[in-house]
Structure formats: structure tokens, C-alpha cells
XYZ file of C-alpha atoms in Angstrom:
293
model
C 10.920 35.266 -43.450
C 7.160 34.914 -43.930
C 7.190 31.378 -42.491
C 9.097 32.517 -39.406
C 6.728 35.456 -38.927
C 3.741 33.124 -39.248
C 5.246 30.663 -36.762
C 5.979 33.416 -34.236
C 2.474 34.938 -34.563
C 0.791 31.544 -34.301
C 2.819 30.546 -31.220
C 2.047 33.895 -29.570
C -1.699 33.508 -30.169
C -1.661 29.952 -28.800
C 0.264 31.114 -25.718
C -2.185 33.958 -25.019
C -5.215 31.697 -25.527
C -3.795 28.888 -23.349
C -6.239 28.262 -20.478
C -3.561 27.874 -17.784
C -1.804 31.078 -18.859
C -5.142 32.931 -18.912
C -6.118 31.739 -15.423
C -2.732 32.713 -13.931
C -2.888 36.155 -15.563
C -6.408 36.732 -14.264
C -5.347 35.967 -10.683
C -2.339 38.294 -10.881
C -4.372 41.065 -12.499
C -7.193 40.875 -9.945
C -4.675 41.267 -7.101
C -3.102 44.225 -8.897
C -6.559 45.730 -9.461
C -7.304 45.470 -5.722
C -4.194 47.510 -4.861
C -5.058 50.032 -7.579
C -8.501 50.486 -6.022
C -6.867 51.104 -2.634
C -4.660 53.750 -4.238
C -7.701 55.405 -5.860
C -9.677 55.313 -2.587
C -6.736 56.875 -0.716
C -6.446 59.627 -3.336
C -10.189 60.256 -3.225
C -10.063 60.678 0.562
C -7.248 63.213 0.191
C -9.263 65.366 -2.215
C -12.674 64.680 -0.686
C -12.930 68.018 1.111
C -12.128 70.036 -1.992
C -14.407 71.077 -4.879
C -17.521 68.997 -5.498
C -17.739 66.436 -8.296
C -19.697 67.488 -11.401
C -22.559 65.040 -12.074
C -24.277 67.059 -14.824
C -24.536 65.092 -18.084
C -25.058 66.675 -21.491
C -26.979 65.272 -24.443
C -23.937 65.462 -26.733
C -21.986 63.243 -24.289
C -24.709 60.590 -24.306
C -25.017 60.688 -28.109
C -21.220 60.454 -28.505
C -21.055 57.318 -26.325
C -24.049 55.728 -28.071
C -22.354 56.240 -31.459
C -19.190 54.601 -30.111
C -21.076 51.559 -28.799
C -23.058 51.145 -32.024
C -19.942 51.299 -34.219
C -18.007 48.948 -31.920
C -20.841 46.409 -32.002
C -21.055 46.812 -35.767
C -17.333 46.076 -36.142
C -17.683 42.862 -34.101
C -20.819 41.780 -35.991
C -19.172 42.342 -39.381
C -16.169 40.334 -38.201
C -18.486 37.399 -37.448
C -20.300 37.743 -40.776
C -16.951 37.716 -42.610
C -15.938 34.486 -40.878
C -19.246 32.663 -40.444
C -21.938 34.377 -42.509
C -25.205 34.742 -40.608
C -27.450 37.520 -39.368
C -26.063 40.948 -38.406
C -28.892 41.727 -35.955
C -28.404 38.462 -34.019
C -24.669 39.070 -33.726
C -25.154 42.686 -32.646
C -27.635 41.844 -29.894
C -25.418 38.992 -28.681
C -22.548 41.486 -28.469
C -24.845 43.880 -26.562
C -25.825 41.109 -24.128
C -22.155 40.393 -23.415
C -21.587 43.975 -22.170
C -23.115 43.005 -18.815
C -20.413 40.351 -18.441
C -17.682 43.010 -18.353
C -18.404 43.551 -14.659
C -18.027 39.891 -13.644
C -14.456 38.992 -12.558
C -12.454 36.808 -15.013
C -14.597 37.817 -18.005
C -16.217 34.367 -18.076
C -19.721 35.723 -18.764
C -18.570 37.828 -21.714
C -16.795 34.889 -23.343
C -19.599 32.395 -22.665
C -22.246 34.754 -24.135
C -20.190 35.255 -27.294
C -19.534 31.509 -27.622
C -23.153 30.551 -26.962
C -24.675 31.592 -30.275
C -25.651 29.743 -33.431
C -23.548 30.053 -36.562
C -24.839 29.053 -40.004
C -21.516 27.473 -40.949
C -19.639 24.717 -39.124
C -18.373 26.422 -36.016
C -14.611 26.927 -35.755
C -14.106 28.236 -32.224
C -10.557 29.344 -33.054
C -11.892 32.122 -35.255
C -14.087 33.406 -32.444
C -11.246 33.227 -29.915
C -8.888 35.081 -32.256
C -11.615 37.696 -32.719
C -11.918 38.125 -28.941
C -8.134 38.474 -28.705
C -8.195 41.115 -31.438
C -10.986 43.004 -29.698
C -8.991 42.958 -26.452
C -5.476 43.611 -27.728
C -5.248 44.731 -31.374
C -6.751 48.225 -31.013
C -4.598 49.079 -27.951
C -1.474 47.658 -29.601
C -2.030 50.012 -32.528
C -3.135 52.986 -30.424
C -0.666 53.016 -27.500
C 2.470 54.038 -29.472
C 0.571 56.906 -31.135
C -0.827 58.137 -27.809
C 2.594 58.019 -26.136
C 4.010 60.128 -28.979
C 1.208 62.658 -28.432
C 2.308 63.198 -24.810
C 5.402 65.022 -26.107
C 3.315 67.731 -27.812
C 1.183 70.529 -26.349
C -0.302 72.161 -29.434
C -3.686 70.632 -30.343
C -3.027 70.655 -34.098
C 0.319 68.910 -33.619
C -1.324 66.296 -31.388
C -4.008 65.544 -33.990
C -1.449 65.280 -36.806
C 0.898 63.043 -34.801
C -1.924 60.826 -33.558
C -3.616 60.239 -36.916
C -0.456 59.925 -39.032
C 1.320 57.530 -36.654
C -1.903 55.543 -36.253
C -2.172 55.057 -40.010
C 1.459 53.953 -40.281
C 1.066 51.366 -37.503
C -2.264 50.180 -38.932
C -0.697 49.628 -42.374
C 2.165 47.744 -40.733
C -0.318 45.461 -38.953
C -2.164 44.898 -42.234
C 1.140 43.930 -43.865
C 1.919 41.456 -41.065
C -1.509 39.868 -41.476
C -1.069 39.600 -45.242
C 2.331 37.959 -44.707
C 0.966 35.259 -42.402
C -1.411 32.379 -43.014
C -4.123 33.528 -40.613
C -7.018 31.154 -40.016
C -9.629 33.902 -39.863
C -10.586 37.200 -41.491
C -9.293 39.928 -39.195
C -11.334 42.828 -37.843
C -8.767 45.092 -39.470
C -10.161 44.026 -42.865
C -13.028 46.425 -42.099
C -10.463 49.200 -42.543
C -12.636 52.330 -42.330
C -14.752 51.046 -39.441
C -11.677 49.764 -37.608
C -9.842 53.104 -37.968
C -12.986 54.989 -36.928
C -13.039 52.981 -33.692
C -9.380 53.893 -33.152
C -9.853 57.633 -33.626
C -13.401 58.258 -32.379
C -12.842 57.527 -28.627
C -10.473 60.501 -28.472
C -13.257 62.718 -29.823
C -15.744 61.197 -27.358
C -13.530 61.850 -24.326
C -12.728 65.328 -25.659
C -16.435 66.239 -25.555
C -16.675 65.185 -21.900
C -13.510 67.080 -20.919
C -14.641 70.143 -22.892
C -18.045 70.134 -21.131
C -16.195 70.209 -17.805
C -14.600 73.484 -18.982
C -11.074 72.105 -18.842
C -8.442 74.349 -20.393
C -6.697 71.412 -22.096
C -9.386 68.810 -22.905
C -7.367 67.154 -25.678
C -4.383 66.394 -23.434
C -6.647 64.917 -20.749
C -8.434 62.827 -23.403
C -5.089 61.497 -24.680
C -4.106 60.458 -21.144
C -7.428 58.750 -20.454
C -7.474 56.855 -23.752
C -3.910 55.700 -23.076
C -4.954 54.519 -19.588
C -7.967 52.725 -21.114
C -5.782 50.841 -23.588
C -3.261 49.857 -20.919
C -6.142 48.601 -18.749
C -7.240 46.229 -21.533
C -4.048 44.190 -21.100
C -5.072 43.262 -17.551
C -7.429 40.450 -18.509
C -9.794 39.181 -15.842
C -10.289 42.586 -14.208
C -13.978 43.531 -14.591
C -14.150 46.429 -17.089
C -10.580 47.374 -16.188
C -11.887 48.936 -12.953
C -9.036 50.234 -10.819
C -6.298 49.692 -13.412
C -7.542 52.336 -15.849
C -8.148 54.934 -13.137
C -4.815 54.290 -11.393
C -2.850 54.663 -14.645
C -4.764 57.847 -15.514
C -4.173 59.384 -12.084
C -0.490 58.411 -12.131
C 0.103 59.983 -15.541
C -2.321 62.867 -15.146
C -1.286 64.163 -11.733
C 2.074 65.134 -13.213
C 0.240 68.026 -14.869
C -3.162 68.390 -13.116
C -4.690 68.418 -9.622
C -6.309 65.178 -8.469
C -9.752 66.730 -8.010
C -9.453 68.064 -11.559
C -8.988 64.478 -12.754
C -11.610 62.871 -10.512
C -14.391 64.927 -12.083
C -13.450 63.456 -15.438
C -12.947 59.905 -14.153
C -16.219 59.596 -12.273
C -18.293 61.196 -15.003
C -16.937 58.813 -17.667
C -17.389 55.721 -15.484
C -21.021 56.587 -14.785
C -21.710 57.132 -18.493
C -19.974 53.893 -19.510
C -21.665 51.760 -16.842
C -25.070 53.215 -17.735
C -24.506 52.490 -21.453
C -23.236 48.966 -20.739
C -26.358 48.221 -18.697
C -28.726 49.640 -21.342
C -27.093 47.694 -24.191
C -26.817 44.599 -22.015
C -30.517 44.630 -21.107
C -31.564 45.148 -24.738
C -29.319 42.250 -25.769
C -30.628 40.066 -22.947
C -34.262 40.798 -23.878
C -33.614 40.077 -27.553
C -31.765 36.805 -26.802
C -34.465 35.407 -24.528
C -37.345 36.571 -26.729
C -35.749 34.677 -29.616
C -35.363 31.510 -27.500
C -39.008 31.664 -26.417
């Protein structure tokens, strides 16, 4: 049983990381993203004459996003230290530098920045590639089932209990699968507390933004947006999931809310995320080039 599970997992990872498969997926996803952007633009025109968009940003929103970025970069840096040894600060600033690459189609810049760094041990690129695949797919694979379950509940306490309990069950199942297979790298999930924090915290972060917009049901909106974010991560090659994430959110959300109600939330989050990506990217870029010089 363990050998078959290992063989299946290994074949799946090789298929996903295959260059031809990746290139074909990127082309398909970029076309799909284009049509999603048309859908969003059409929706925006329809609601354009209604209430104005709220562009007021609060300090607690900025702090919440900064905490998320710092912990996400820390998780990636600790993954590299576990597999290669080396310096945490160098890994963190390299990760920060790669945030700029999110907005370049195909994700080539992000991957090349991560690959173009010095490791103290003999470099095994497979470990880095598997880490990138985990960063892209593992968190959404664990989070999506829990978020879908949450859509069937309206009470906030029930949503929290369902989300956290189902998340823990799925996480433990993933840990068991890893322990049953002969993986060639130390998984991000080995940093259990940090990994789980990065699963749960985004819901809190989006809740703050929705709450500041005076929404009556900020938790439900946050659940929908986090679900849309995770689904968007499967469309590799689309810069920062632009178009996909918003289209999924609008499609799910407009079953319960007005479009203008959702656009306030969408635009505010995108501005905050782009601003934070640029800030971290510039710090990482400055650190990388100062070290080279």
C-alpha cells in the first residue's frame, strides 16, 4: 500500500512539474484569465453608477497584511533551511524579491529568482521545485474542502468550529500521507504550527477588511474570498491570479450579495496586496543587489 501511494504521489509530482505540461497549462489559464477580466469589467460597468468605492485604509488592515507576509516568508525560509541549511535572512529577502515576479505572466520571474540563489549544500533543484509546488498547491488543497463546508453554515461560531476542526483533520491526513511515502525533501508541513497559522490567519486578515467596510456578515464574505483565492492558485501562469480570483468571488458571492457590495471588498484587497508585494519586492531587490555589490 505504501509503495503504491509513493508511486502515485511521485508520478503526480513529476507530471505537474513537467515543462510541457506547465507551458500548456499556462497558455490555457491565461486565455481563461482574459475572459474572466472581461466578465469583471462588464460587471463593473453595470454597477459603476451606484455607490462609490471605499478607498479608506486602516492601520489594522496594513498591520494584518504585513504579519501575513512576514509569516509566509518565514515558512518558506524555514523550508529552505530544513532542506539546505544556510542563512534565514538571505532566504527571506530572496522570497521578498520574488513577490514582484507574481505580476509577470507565466511566473517565470518568481521561479528564476527563487532558483538563482546560493545554497551551502550541493544544490538539489528537485527539493526547491517540490517546495514551489507545495507553496502553490498544498495550502489550497488543505483549505478548500474546509471552506466549502463553511458555506453551509451561517452562524459565526459554527463556521469557526467547522473550519478549524476540518482543517486539522485534513492537515493530519496530509502529514500521514507524507510519512507513508519516501519523499525526497522535508515538507513545509513539518513546520506544523507555522503552516497551520498560515492556513487560518488569512481568514482573520480578510475579516478585518470586511469588518472595516461595515459589512453585516464579514466572516461569510471572508470565507468566499479565501476560497476564491485558493481556487485561483490552481491557474498557474496567471499573474497573481488576477481575473480568476475576482471572477470566482463574484460568481459565488453574488448569490447572496449585491455586486457593488463585493467590489468594495475586491478592490480594497487588491490595492493592499499589490502595495505590499511592491514594498517587499523592492526591499528584497535592494538587499539582493547590495549583497552582490
